[in-house]
Structures are given as structure tokens and as C-alpha cells.
XYZ file of C-alpha atoms in Angstrom:
608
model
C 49.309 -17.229 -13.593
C 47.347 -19.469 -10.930
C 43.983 -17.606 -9.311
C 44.778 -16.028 -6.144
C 43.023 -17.758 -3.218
C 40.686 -16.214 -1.475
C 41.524 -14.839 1.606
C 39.059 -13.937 4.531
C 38.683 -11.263 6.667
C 38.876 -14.521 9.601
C 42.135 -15.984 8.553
C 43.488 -12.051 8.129
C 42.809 -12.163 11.827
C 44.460 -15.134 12.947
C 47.691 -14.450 10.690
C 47.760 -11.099 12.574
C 47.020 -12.643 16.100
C 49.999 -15.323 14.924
C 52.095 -12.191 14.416
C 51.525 -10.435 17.901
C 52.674 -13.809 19.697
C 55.506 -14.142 17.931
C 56.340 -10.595 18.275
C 56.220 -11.048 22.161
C 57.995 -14.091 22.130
C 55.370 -16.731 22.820
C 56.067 -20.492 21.634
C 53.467 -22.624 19.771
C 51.773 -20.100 18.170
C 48.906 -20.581 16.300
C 44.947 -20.861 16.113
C 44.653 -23.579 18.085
C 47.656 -22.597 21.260
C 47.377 -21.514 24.789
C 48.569 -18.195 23.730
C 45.776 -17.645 21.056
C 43.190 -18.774 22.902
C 43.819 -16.062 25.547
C 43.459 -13.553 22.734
C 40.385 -14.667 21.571
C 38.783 -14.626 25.262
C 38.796 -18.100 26.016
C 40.893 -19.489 29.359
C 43.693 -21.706 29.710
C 44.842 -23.726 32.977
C 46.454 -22.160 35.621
C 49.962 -21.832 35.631
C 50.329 -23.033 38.894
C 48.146 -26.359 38.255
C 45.016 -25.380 40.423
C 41.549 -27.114 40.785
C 40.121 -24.415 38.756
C 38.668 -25.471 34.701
C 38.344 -23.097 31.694
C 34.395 -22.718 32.569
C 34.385 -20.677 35.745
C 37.448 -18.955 35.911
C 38.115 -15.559 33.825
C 41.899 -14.216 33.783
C 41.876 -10.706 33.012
C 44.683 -8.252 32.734
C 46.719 -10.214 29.769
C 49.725 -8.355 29.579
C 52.393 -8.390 26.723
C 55.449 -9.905 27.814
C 59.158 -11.873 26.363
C 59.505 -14.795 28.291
C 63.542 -14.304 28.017
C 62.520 -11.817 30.340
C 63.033 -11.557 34.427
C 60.012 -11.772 35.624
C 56.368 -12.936 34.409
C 53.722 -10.042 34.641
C 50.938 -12.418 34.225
C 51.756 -14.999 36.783
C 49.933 -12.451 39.224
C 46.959 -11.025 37.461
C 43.638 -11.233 38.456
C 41.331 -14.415 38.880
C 37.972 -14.316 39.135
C 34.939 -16.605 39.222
C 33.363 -16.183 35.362
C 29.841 -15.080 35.083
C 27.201 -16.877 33.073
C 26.188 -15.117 30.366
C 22.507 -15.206 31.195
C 23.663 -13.603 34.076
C 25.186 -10.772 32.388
C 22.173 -10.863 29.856
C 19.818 -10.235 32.965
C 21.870 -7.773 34.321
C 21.657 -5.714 31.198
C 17.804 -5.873 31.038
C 17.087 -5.106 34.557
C 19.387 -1.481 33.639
C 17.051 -1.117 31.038
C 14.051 -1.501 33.173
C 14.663 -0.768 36.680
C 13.745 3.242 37.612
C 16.222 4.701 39.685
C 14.607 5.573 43.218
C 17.287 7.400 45.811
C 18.153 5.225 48.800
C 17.729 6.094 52.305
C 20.583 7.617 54.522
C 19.964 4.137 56.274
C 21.084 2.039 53.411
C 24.145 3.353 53.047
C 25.225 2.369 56.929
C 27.229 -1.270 56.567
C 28.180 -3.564 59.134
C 31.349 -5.517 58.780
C 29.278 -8.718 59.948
C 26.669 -8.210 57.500
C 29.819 -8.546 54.917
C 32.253 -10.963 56.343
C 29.341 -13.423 58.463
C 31.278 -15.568 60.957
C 28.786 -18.650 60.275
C 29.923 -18.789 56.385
C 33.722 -19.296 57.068
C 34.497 -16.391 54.965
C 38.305 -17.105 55.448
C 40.976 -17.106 53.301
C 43.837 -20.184 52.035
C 46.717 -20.612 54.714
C 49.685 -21.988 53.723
C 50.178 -25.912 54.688
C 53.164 -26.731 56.851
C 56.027 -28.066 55.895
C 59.447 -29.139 56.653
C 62.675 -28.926 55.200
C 62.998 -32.471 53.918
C 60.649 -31.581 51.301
C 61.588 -31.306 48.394
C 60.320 -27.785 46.129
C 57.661 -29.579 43.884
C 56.146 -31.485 46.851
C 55.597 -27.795 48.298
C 54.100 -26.935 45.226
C 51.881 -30.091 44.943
C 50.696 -29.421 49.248
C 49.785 -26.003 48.560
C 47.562 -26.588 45.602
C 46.255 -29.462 47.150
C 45.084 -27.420 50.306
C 44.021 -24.445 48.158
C 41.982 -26.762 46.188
C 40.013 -27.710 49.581
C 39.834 -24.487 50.504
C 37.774 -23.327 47.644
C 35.993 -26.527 47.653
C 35.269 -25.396 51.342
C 33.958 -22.168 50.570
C 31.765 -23.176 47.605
C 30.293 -25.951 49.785
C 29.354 -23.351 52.472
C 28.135 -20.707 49.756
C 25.409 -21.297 47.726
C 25.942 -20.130 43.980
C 26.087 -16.333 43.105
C 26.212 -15.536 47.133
C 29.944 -14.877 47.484
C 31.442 -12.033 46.348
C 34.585 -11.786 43.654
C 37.296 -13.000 45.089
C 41.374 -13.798 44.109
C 41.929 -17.459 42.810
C 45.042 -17.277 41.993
C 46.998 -18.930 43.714
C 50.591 -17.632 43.351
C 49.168 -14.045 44.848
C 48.069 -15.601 47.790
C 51.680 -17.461 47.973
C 52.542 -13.508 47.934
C 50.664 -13.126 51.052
C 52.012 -15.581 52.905
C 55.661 -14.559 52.332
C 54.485 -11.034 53.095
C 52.900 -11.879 56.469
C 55.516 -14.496 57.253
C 58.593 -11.620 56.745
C 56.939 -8.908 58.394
C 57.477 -7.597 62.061
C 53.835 -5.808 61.500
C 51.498 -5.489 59.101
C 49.950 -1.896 57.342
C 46.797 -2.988 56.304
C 45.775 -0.523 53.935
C 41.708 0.379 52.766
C 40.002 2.908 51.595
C 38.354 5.557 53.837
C 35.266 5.224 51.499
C 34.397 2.007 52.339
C 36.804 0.729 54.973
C 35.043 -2.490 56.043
C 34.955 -3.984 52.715
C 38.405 -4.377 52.434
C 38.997 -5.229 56.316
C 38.489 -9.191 56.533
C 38.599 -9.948 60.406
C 39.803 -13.580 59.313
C 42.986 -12.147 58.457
C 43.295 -9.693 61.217
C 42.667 -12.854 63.840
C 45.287 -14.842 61.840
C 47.806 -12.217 61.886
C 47.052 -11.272 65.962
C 46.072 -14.579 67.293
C 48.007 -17.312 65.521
C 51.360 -15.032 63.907
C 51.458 -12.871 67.593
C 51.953 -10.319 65.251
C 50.658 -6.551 65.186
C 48.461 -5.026 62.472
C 48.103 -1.027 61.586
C 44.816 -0.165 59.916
C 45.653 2.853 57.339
C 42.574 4.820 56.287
C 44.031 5.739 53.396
C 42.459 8.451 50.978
C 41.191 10.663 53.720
C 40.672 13.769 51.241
C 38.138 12.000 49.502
C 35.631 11.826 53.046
C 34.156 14.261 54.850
C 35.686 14.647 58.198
C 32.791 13.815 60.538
C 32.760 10.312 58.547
C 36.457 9.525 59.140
C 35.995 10.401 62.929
C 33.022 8.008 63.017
C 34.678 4.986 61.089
C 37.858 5.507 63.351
C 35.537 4.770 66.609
C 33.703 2.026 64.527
C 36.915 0.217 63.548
C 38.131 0.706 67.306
C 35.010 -0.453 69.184
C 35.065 -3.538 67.027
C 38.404 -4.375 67.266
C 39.892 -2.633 70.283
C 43.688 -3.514 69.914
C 43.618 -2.198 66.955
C 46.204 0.679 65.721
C 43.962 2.978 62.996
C 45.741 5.699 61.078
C 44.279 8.307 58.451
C 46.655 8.972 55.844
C 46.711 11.158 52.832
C 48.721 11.558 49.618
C 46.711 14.395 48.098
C 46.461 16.997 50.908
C 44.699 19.865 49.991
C 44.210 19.051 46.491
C 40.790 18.023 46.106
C 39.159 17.489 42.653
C 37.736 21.007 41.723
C 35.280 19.660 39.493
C 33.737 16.315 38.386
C 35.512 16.806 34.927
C 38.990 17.392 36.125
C 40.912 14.763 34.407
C 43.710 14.263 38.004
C 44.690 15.779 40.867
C 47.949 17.953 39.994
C 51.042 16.971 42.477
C 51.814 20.102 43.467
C 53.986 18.868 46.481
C 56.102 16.344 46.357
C 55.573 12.265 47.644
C 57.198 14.221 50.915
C 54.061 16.462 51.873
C 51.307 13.744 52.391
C 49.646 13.237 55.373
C 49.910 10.691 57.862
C 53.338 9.206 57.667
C 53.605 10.514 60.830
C 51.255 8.961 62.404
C 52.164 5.159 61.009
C 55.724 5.498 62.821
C 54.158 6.870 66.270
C 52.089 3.962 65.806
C 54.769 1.849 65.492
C 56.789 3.179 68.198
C 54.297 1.756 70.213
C 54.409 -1.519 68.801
C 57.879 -1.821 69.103
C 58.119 -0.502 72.574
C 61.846 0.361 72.088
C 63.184 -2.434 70.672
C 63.780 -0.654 67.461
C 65.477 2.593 66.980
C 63.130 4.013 65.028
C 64.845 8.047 65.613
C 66.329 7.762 62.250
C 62.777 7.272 60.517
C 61.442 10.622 62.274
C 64.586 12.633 61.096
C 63.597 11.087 57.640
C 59.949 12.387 57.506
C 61.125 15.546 59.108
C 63.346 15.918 56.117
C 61.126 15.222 53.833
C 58.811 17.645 55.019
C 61.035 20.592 55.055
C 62.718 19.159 52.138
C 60.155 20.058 49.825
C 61.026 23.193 47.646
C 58.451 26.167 47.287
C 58.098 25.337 43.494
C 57.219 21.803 44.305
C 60.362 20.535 43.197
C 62.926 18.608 45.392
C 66.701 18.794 45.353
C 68.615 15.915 43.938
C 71.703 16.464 45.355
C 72.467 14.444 48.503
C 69.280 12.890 48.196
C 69.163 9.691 50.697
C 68.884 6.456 48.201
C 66.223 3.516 48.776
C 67.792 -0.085 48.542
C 64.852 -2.143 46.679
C 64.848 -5.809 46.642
C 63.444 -8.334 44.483
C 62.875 -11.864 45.879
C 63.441 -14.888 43.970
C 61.121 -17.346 44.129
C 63.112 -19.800 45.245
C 64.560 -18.014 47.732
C 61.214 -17.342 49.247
C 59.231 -20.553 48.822
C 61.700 -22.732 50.964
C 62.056 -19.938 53.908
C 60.452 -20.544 57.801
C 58.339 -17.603 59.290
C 60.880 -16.053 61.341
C 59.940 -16.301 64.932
C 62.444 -13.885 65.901
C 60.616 -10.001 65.515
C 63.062 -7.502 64.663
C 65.872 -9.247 63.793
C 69.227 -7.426 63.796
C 66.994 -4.411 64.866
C 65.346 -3.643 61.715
C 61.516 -3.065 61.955
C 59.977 -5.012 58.617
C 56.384 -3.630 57.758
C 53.844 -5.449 55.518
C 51.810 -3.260 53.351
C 48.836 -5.955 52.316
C 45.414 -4.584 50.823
C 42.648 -4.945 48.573
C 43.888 -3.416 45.300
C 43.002 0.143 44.407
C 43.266 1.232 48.091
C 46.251 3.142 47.213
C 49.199 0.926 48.442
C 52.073 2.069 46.295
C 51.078 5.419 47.156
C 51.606 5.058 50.536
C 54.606 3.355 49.836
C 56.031 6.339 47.811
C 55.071 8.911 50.408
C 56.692 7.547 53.048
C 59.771 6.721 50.633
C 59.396 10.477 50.040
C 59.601 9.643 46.442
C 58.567 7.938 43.677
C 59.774 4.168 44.114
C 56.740 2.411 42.784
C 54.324 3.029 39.706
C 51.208 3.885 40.233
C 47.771 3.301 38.522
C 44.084 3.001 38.810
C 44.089 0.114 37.342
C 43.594 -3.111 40.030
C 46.458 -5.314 40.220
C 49.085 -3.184 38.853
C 51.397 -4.121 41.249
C 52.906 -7.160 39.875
C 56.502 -7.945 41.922
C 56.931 -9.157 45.466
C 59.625 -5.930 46.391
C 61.167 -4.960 49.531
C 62.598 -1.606 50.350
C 64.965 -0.032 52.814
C 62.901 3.317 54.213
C 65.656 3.709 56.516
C 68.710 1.520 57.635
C 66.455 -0.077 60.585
C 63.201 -0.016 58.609
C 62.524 -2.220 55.809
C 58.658 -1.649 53.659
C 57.152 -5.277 51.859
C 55.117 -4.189 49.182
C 52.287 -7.145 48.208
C 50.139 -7.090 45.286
C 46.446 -6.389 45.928
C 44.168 -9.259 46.890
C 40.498 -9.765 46.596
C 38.982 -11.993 50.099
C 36.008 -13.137 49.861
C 32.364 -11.824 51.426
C 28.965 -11.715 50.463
C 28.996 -7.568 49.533
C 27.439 -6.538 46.699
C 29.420 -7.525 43.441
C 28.093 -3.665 41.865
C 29.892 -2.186 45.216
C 32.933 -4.161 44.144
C 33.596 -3.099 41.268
C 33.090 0.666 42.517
C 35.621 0.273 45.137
C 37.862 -0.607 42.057
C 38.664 -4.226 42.598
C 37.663 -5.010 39.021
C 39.338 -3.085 35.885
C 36.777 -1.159 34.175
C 37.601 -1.816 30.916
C 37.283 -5.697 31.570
C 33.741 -5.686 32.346
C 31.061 -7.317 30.460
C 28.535 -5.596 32.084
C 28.808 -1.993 33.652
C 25.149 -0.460 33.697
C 23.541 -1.926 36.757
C 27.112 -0.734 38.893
C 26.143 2.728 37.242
C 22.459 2.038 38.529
C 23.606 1.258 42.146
C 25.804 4.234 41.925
C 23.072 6.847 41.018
C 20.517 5.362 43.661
C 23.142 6.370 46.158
C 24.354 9.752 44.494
C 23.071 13.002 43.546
C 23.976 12.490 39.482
C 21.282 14.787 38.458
C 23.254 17.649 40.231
C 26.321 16.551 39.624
C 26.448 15.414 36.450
C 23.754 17.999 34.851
C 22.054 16.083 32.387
C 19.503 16.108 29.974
C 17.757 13.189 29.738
C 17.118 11.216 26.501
C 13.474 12.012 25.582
C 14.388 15.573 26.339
C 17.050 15.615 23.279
C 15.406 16.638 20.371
C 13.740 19.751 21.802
C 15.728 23.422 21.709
C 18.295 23.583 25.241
C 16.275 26.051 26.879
C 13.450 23.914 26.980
C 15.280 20.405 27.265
C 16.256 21.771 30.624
C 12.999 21.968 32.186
C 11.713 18.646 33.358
C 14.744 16.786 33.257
C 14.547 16.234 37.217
C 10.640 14.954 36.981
C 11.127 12.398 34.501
C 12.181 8.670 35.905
C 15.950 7.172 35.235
C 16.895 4.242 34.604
C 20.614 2.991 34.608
C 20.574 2.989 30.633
C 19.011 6.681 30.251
C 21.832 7.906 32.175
C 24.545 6.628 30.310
C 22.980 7.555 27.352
C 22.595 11.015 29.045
C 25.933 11.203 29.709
C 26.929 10.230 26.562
C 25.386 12.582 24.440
C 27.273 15.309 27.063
C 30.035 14.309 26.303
C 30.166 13.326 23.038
C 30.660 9.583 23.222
C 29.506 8.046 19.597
C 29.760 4.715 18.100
C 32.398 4.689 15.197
C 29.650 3.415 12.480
C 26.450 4.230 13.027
C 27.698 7.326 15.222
C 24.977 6.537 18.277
C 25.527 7.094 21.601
C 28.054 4.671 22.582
C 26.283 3.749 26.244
C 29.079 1.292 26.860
C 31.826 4.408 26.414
C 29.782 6.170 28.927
C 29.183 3.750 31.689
C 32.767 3.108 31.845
C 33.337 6.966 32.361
C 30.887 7.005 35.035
C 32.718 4.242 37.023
C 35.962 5.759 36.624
C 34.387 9.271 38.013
C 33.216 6.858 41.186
C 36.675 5.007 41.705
C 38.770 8.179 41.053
C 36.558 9.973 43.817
C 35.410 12.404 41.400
C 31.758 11.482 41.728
C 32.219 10.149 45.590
C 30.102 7.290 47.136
C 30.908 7.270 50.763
C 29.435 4.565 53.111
C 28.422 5.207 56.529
C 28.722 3.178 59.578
C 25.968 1.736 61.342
C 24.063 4.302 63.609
C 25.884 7.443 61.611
C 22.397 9.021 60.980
C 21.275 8.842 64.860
C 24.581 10.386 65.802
C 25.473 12.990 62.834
C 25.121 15.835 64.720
C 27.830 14.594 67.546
C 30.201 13.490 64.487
C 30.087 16.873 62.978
C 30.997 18.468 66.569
C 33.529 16.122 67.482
C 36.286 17.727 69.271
C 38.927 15.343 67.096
C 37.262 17.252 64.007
C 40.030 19.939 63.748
C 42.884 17.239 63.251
C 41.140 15.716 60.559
C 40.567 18.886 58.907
C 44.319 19.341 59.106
C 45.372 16.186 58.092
C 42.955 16.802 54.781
C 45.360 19.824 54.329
C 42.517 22.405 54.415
C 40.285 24.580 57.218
C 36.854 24.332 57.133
C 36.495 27.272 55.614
C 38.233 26.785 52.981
C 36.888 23.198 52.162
C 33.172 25.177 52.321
C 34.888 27.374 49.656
C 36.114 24.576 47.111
C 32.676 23.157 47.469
C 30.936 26.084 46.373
C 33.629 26.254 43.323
C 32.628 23.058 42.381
C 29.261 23.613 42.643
C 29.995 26.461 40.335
C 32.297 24.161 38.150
C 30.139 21.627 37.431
C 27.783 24.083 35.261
C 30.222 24.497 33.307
C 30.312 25.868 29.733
C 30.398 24.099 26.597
C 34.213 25.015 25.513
C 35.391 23.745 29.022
C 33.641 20.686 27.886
C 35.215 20.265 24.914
C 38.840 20.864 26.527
C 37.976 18.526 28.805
C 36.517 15.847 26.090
C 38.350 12.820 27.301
C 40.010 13.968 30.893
C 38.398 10.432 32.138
C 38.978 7.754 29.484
C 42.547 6.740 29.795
C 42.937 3.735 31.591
C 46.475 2.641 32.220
C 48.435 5.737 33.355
C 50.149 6.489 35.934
C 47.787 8.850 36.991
C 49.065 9.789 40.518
C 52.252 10.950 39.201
C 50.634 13.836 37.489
C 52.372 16.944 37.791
C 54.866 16.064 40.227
C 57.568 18.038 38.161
C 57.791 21.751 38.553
C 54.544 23.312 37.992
C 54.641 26.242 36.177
C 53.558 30.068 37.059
C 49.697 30.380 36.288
C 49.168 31.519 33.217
C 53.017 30.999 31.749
C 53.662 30.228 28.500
C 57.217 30.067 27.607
C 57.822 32.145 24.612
C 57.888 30.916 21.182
C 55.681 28.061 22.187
C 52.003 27.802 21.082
C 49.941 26.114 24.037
C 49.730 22.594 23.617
C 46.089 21.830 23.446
C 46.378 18.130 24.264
C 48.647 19.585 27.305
C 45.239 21.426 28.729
C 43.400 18.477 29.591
C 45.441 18.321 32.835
C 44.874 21.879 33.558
C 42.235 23.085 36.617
C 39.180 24.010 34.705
C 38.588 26.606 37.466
C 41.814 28.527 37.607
């Protein structure tokens, strides 16, 4: 019998890596193919032929797919510029090193021209005219050719490291451009939070100026900002840009996050009861002036309003359908912007966006239902989809896109343009977030030299020692429990991923400020427009003092809620606004001969 020959733990590797592609369906296989090489990290040329090389540009978000299938959900993921990995090394040292000093209220007021500076031609790629004696790959070839000297452009103007992430991918921004050329106007959608990071006033000029067309600013997320800050961005945004429609819109009204640990939001409404849909069609009845009848879209909200049963659930029966359309590529790359606006009286509305700012959501409330999946995780949307609100209004959904500026890349990636799980280094965006946020109080921990004494006495001192980014993941790790698998130490990298997820989910809120906010607080928080906001958040001031001091309460919370709530903020993927939409049931029901399902109490208010 011949010797067996030896087989490495390497080769094991590749043979099962072989395996996975051929399970999804990928062709050529093997060590040394495309395929591979995106499993093993490195990069492969663009699919649609661009300028860019294998050395600066990192595709993230592989997804699984059978290429027998429809559609491509690659073709759309996210490009962005690759970091060095000195970079990333120095990163990682200065979080080590750097004590954690609290900001001034004055630091957290941004300017939109301190972002988006007029003299660096922060713009974004247009798409190159063209006739219809052009054939489809001489399209192609134009449009990478100007999108090459567009980035060419920018990095010319930009020194290295001073822009921002931004999308280079090509085929998203081809999304764009059949959004904005199909549209009658344009629901540009950001996140109350930080509202002029994801307004570019290149593309609100393009859209105004050169399209004639009309754009509708949607605060979106409302819930998560105090009121006196939304009135004060509103009459930012409006001085700046005085045409402009601004809307506040919520899809979580009254149903704040009781506690920093709460794993999501339950749904106790339906997609019906958010707040603000409203609003967005008054603002388009003034757009359109009449020339659309828009009655049957108010009956619809109106319906969906009273629609909503007092269990949360909604009736089935007689439900009005949504027509959805997909687009074929073909059918979209050799079509004219319509100059004709409203055509056969149907009102077409872009909804265009950074991703994270909660587009699909807004989509599905003012569906009234769930159309589109939802997720925290940025660029989830893959499809270009159209669908029929109404018989003479028609909602284009766009996948997120990231525009270039010169913010801070740590600020980025806690407004949730980056997936969390991709990064190569989180601690110094946990650093900026801590220098900006009470964590101490929030958080409640201990910190690492304090570990090995009793609790009673670990306690004491915590808030005189200095932080550094590191200490408080590690901190936060040993709270929660967070180990490596081997040597069983705190796993820091676990932990700094949590901490980002608390930011972008809103649990553990960073709110910037307008310029001028601290001179003028005290006429914010009497603003006569304060009681509208209050209602549109879906709870009185009174009551919004009361969840505060539940949460305050919440937070100190003891160590068996900590253990039920061991993992509330580690999945990644889920659809994690679609939570409890189902019929909730009666507090503390348990349907009889059922034990309780202790995976089940993760999603459960820790404070009921």
C-alpha cells in the first residue's frame, strides 16, 4: 500500500475554498482565479472596466451568488479607496496612546462648507452625452472614459489621504443617473444626526440648476435627536439653501431605545404609523402646483393611519397591492432624460441617499408596508426598483452612494457608510466617539487596571483615571463578556465593533450641531415650532423626560439583565427594522405548554 501524502492544513484550505465556488456556481475555480482571489482578500478588476488597479481599490460586501441567476448582487457593492497598511498600523498605535480628553460643545458645530469646500471641486461623475446612433458598448466605453477623468480630476485637486471615502463604482453611479434622469423630484434622504454630511450641494445645484428639477430634503430618523436640534438644522438647511423643501420624518415614533443594551426597537405599529409621510406629499403638492392629482395619495396615508389595528396588526383582506418594477439594464442604459415632468400625470419621486440614512424605510412607510428589506448594513440595497404608491405616484428606490468631502473618515464610518465588520481598523472611530460622548455614564465601566481588585472597590476611581480608545474596548469587553476563542482574552476587536454598532443604531447617540447652536440654545429649546416636533417624535415632553430617566435607570443595570442581553448588538446582517412587526403579544403572556424561549428574550424591553 503506497504512503499517504501529506496533506497540509494550506492545501485543506484551498480544496475547501475550491468547494464554496463551485457550490455557488463560479467558473474557473481554483487557487490562482478571480473568484479565489476575492476570498483570500486580494482585488480583482472592475467589472465594468474602470481606471481603478488591484492596489487602491478594496471591494467589500462579497456576496454569495449563482450566476444562472437574475440579477448580480455584487455588481453594486461598495468601492472604496484601500488604505495602506502603515496607515492602519498608525491608526492602531495612536488608540493605544492617545488619552481621551472630552471635546468642546464648539467642536461638535459643522459647517457644510467646511465639508464639501467649493475651491476643491468636490463634485461627483455626470453622465457623458450621447445620441442614439451609438451603439451600447460605445456608451459603455464614454462613460468609463469620463469617470476615469473624473477621478483623475479629483485626485489631482486632493492631495493624498485629504478626501474622504467615497463610491468608485461605477455601475452605482450609472444608478444615479437613471434615478435622477426618471424622476419628476427627488427625496433626498439623510440622517437627522448629521444632516450635512450626507447633503452634497454639487448634487443639489445639478438637480435644480441644470435638470430644472425639484429636490425634498427628508430628515429622516427624527426620534433619534433632540427636538431643539431638529428645529435648528431645519433653519440651517433653509438659510443655506432657501428653495429648499425640508421634511422630518420618522419610522419609529415613540419607540425610543429604553436602554443602551436593547438589542432593536420593537415595531409595535405597523410601516402605516410613522411620521412624516404627510408632510413629503404636502410638500409635493407644492411642487406640483396641481398638475398632479395627488388626492388619491392623501386617502392612502389616511388609510393607513386608521388602518392600523389596536394589536399592531393590519388586515389583509382588501389590502391595496404595490406594482414593483425591475429595470433591465438595457432598457435603462439607452433611455433620454425625459424632458416632459409628469408624464401621463403620474408624479415619479427619486429616493437617492447616502446609505444607512434609512431609505428603504421610508420607502416602506409610505408603502404602508413592508416592500423592501431592510438592514444596518450599508449598501444593502442592491436593485434599481420602481414602485407604484398610488396609480399617479410612482417611488425610485437607488442604492446608497458615498460623494466625496474632506469629513473625517472616523465620522464616516459612524454615520454607517462603512460595514462594521469590514473594517481593519475600528479603535480610533471608538476614540472619536468617546471624546464626543458621555461613555463613562453610559456605558458604566470599569476600567482595566481597576479589574483585579473586589467590585466594590473597582468602582471607585474609574472616572479619575485617563482613557484611551484601547482601555475602553477592553472595558467594554470584559462587561460583556467578549473573549478570544484560544487564549480566552479580551477580544478588543469584538468590542470595538459593538461600540460602533451602539453609535450607528442610535443607541449610544452622537448628534452634531450646527454652527452657532451653543450661542442660540436657549432660543432652540423655546422655539414655538418645538411642540410639532415633539409630536412628530410620537411623545410629549413629559413623557420623553420620563424615558430618559428610565434609561438612566436602565443602564445600571444588573448582572442577569446582562447576561440576557449577552449578544443583543452583535448580529450584523438582519433585518433589524422589521423586528416585531407581527402581533405583539400581551405583557407577560406565555402561551401554555410552552417554556419561554430564552434565545426569544434578547428582543424583549429590559425595562418592562
Amino acid at each position: 500500500m503506497p504512503r499517504k501524502k501529506p496533506f497540509s492544513n494550506k492545501q485543506k484550505k484551498k480544496q475547501l475554498q475550491i468547494k464554496r465556488e463551485r457550490k455557488r456556481g463560479d467558473t474557473g475555480s481554483g487557487p490562482s482565479s478571480r473568484n479565489a482571489s476575492v476570498e483570500r482578500g486580494g482585488e480583482r478588476q472592475s467589472d465594468t472596466s474602470d481606471s481603478e488597479t488591484t492596489d487602491i481599490i478594496r471591494r467589500i460586501n462579497q456576496q454569495p451568488f449563482n450566476r444562472e441567476s437574475r440579477y448580480d448582487p455584487n455588481r453594486f457593492r461598495l468601492h472604496y479607496e484601500k488604505e495602506s497598511k502603515e496607515e492602519v498600523e498608525k491608526r492602531k498605535k495612536v488608540a493605544r496612546e492617545k488619552v481621551l480628553l472630552p471635546v468642546s460643545d464648539k467642536e461638535l458645530e459643522v459647517d457644510i462648507n467646511d465639508i464639501y469646500p467649493t475651491e476643491k471641486g468636490l463634485s461627483f461623475p455626470r453622465r457623458p452625452s450621447w445620441n442614439y446612433e451609438m451603439t451600447r458598448d460605445a456608451l459603455l466605453r464614454k462613460e468609463e472614459k469620463s469617470y476615469r477623468e473624473y477621478v483623475d480630476d479629483m485626485h489631482s485637486r486632493n492631495p493624498p489621504g485629504s478626501l474622504s471615502h467615497f463610491e468608485h463604482n461605477l455601475e452605482t453611479w450609472r444608478q444615479l443617473w437613471r434615478v435622477l434622469e426618471m424622476s419628476d423630484v427627488i427625496l433626498l434622504i439623510v440622517d437627522i444626526r448629521h444632516p450635512v454630511l450626507q447633503f452634497p450641494p454639487a448634487l443639489y445645484n445639478y438637480i435644480t440648476t441644470d435638470l430644472q428639477k425639484q429636490v425634498v430634503l427628508v430628515l429622516n430618523k427624527a426620534d433619534l435627536c433632540p427636538p431643539p436640534l431638529v428645529i435648528a438644522w431645519k433653519h440651517y438647511l433653509a438659510s443655506h439653501f432657501p428653495h429648499l423643501q425640508t421634511v422630518c420624518f420618522t419610522s419609529h415614533p415613540g419607540q425610543p431605545y429604553s436602554t443602551v443594551l436593547q438589542k432593536k426597537r420593537m415595531r409595535k405599529s405597523g410601516w402605516g404609523q410613522a411620521g412624516g409621510p404627510i408632510d413629503i406629499m404636502k410638500a409635493c403638492q407644492e411642487i406640483t402646483a396641481g398638475r398632479v392629482d395627488l388626492s388619491s395619495w392623501e386617502k392612502k396615508i389616511q388609510r393607513d393611519a386608521v388602518a392600523e389595528r389596536p394589536d399592531g396588526e393590519r388586515p389583509e383582506e382588501g389590502a391595496e397591492s404595490v406594482l414593483m418594477e425591475h429595470h433591465s439594464d438595457a432598457a435603462m442604459e439607452m433611455s433620454s432624460p425625459s424632458q416632459e415632468l409628469y408624464k401621463d400625470g403620474v408624479l415619479t419621486l427619486g429616493c437617492i441617499g447616502f446609505p444607512n440614512v434609512g431609505k428603504s424605510s421610508v420607502i416602506n412607510s409610505l408603502v404602508g408596508r413592508k416592500v423592501v428589506s431592510v438592514s444596518r448594513t450599508p449598501g444593502h440595497t442592491k436593485y434599481f426598483q420602481t414602485y407604484y404608491l398610488t396609480p399617479t405616484v410612482k417611488l425610485c428606490d437607488c442604492p446608497g452612494l458615498v460623494f466625496p468631502s474632506r469629513v473625517d473618515k472616523q465620522l464616516q464610518i459612524l454615520a454607517g457608510i462603512y460595514p462594521v465588520s469590514q473594517l481593519q481598523e475600528p479603535y480610533s472611530s471608538v476614540g472619536y466617539l468617546c471624546e464626543r460622548t458621555p461613555f463613562l455614564s453610559v456605558l458604566k465601566l470599569r476600567h482595566p487596571s481597576l479589574l483585579e481588585k473586589p467590585a466594590h472597590l473597582a468602582d471607585q476611581g474609574s472616572e479619575d483615571l485617563t482613557w484611551t480608545a484601547w482601555d475602553v474596548c477592553e472595558a467594554w469587553a470584559e462587561r460583556r463578556g467578549y473573549k478570544t476563542a484560544k487564549a480566552a482574552r479580551n477580544d478588543v476587536y469584538r468590542a470595538a465593533n459593538s461600540l460602533l454598532r451602539l453609535a450607528i443604531d442610535g443607541r449610544m447617540c452622537l448628534c452634531l450641531r450646527p454652527t452657532g447652536y451653543s450661542c442660540l440654545r436657549e432660543h432652540w429649546e423655546n422655539h414655538p415650532n418645538l411642540p410639532d416636533i415633539v409630536a412628530l417624535q410620537g411623545r410629549t415632553e413629559e413623557a420623553g423626560a420620563g424615558e430618559r430617566d428610565e434609561e438612566e435607570d436602565g443602564e445600571s443595570s444588573t448582572e442577569p439583565e446582562e447576561e440576557r442581553d449577552r449578544d443583543a448588538d452583535d448580529d450584523e446582517d438582519g433585518d433589524d427594522e422589521d423586528e416585531g412587526f407581527g402581533r405583539p403579544g400581551r405583557k407577560g403572556e406565555t402561551p401554555a405548554g410552552l417554556t419561554v424561549n430564552m434565545y426569544d428574550v434578547l428582543r424583549e424591553n429590559e425595562c418592562e
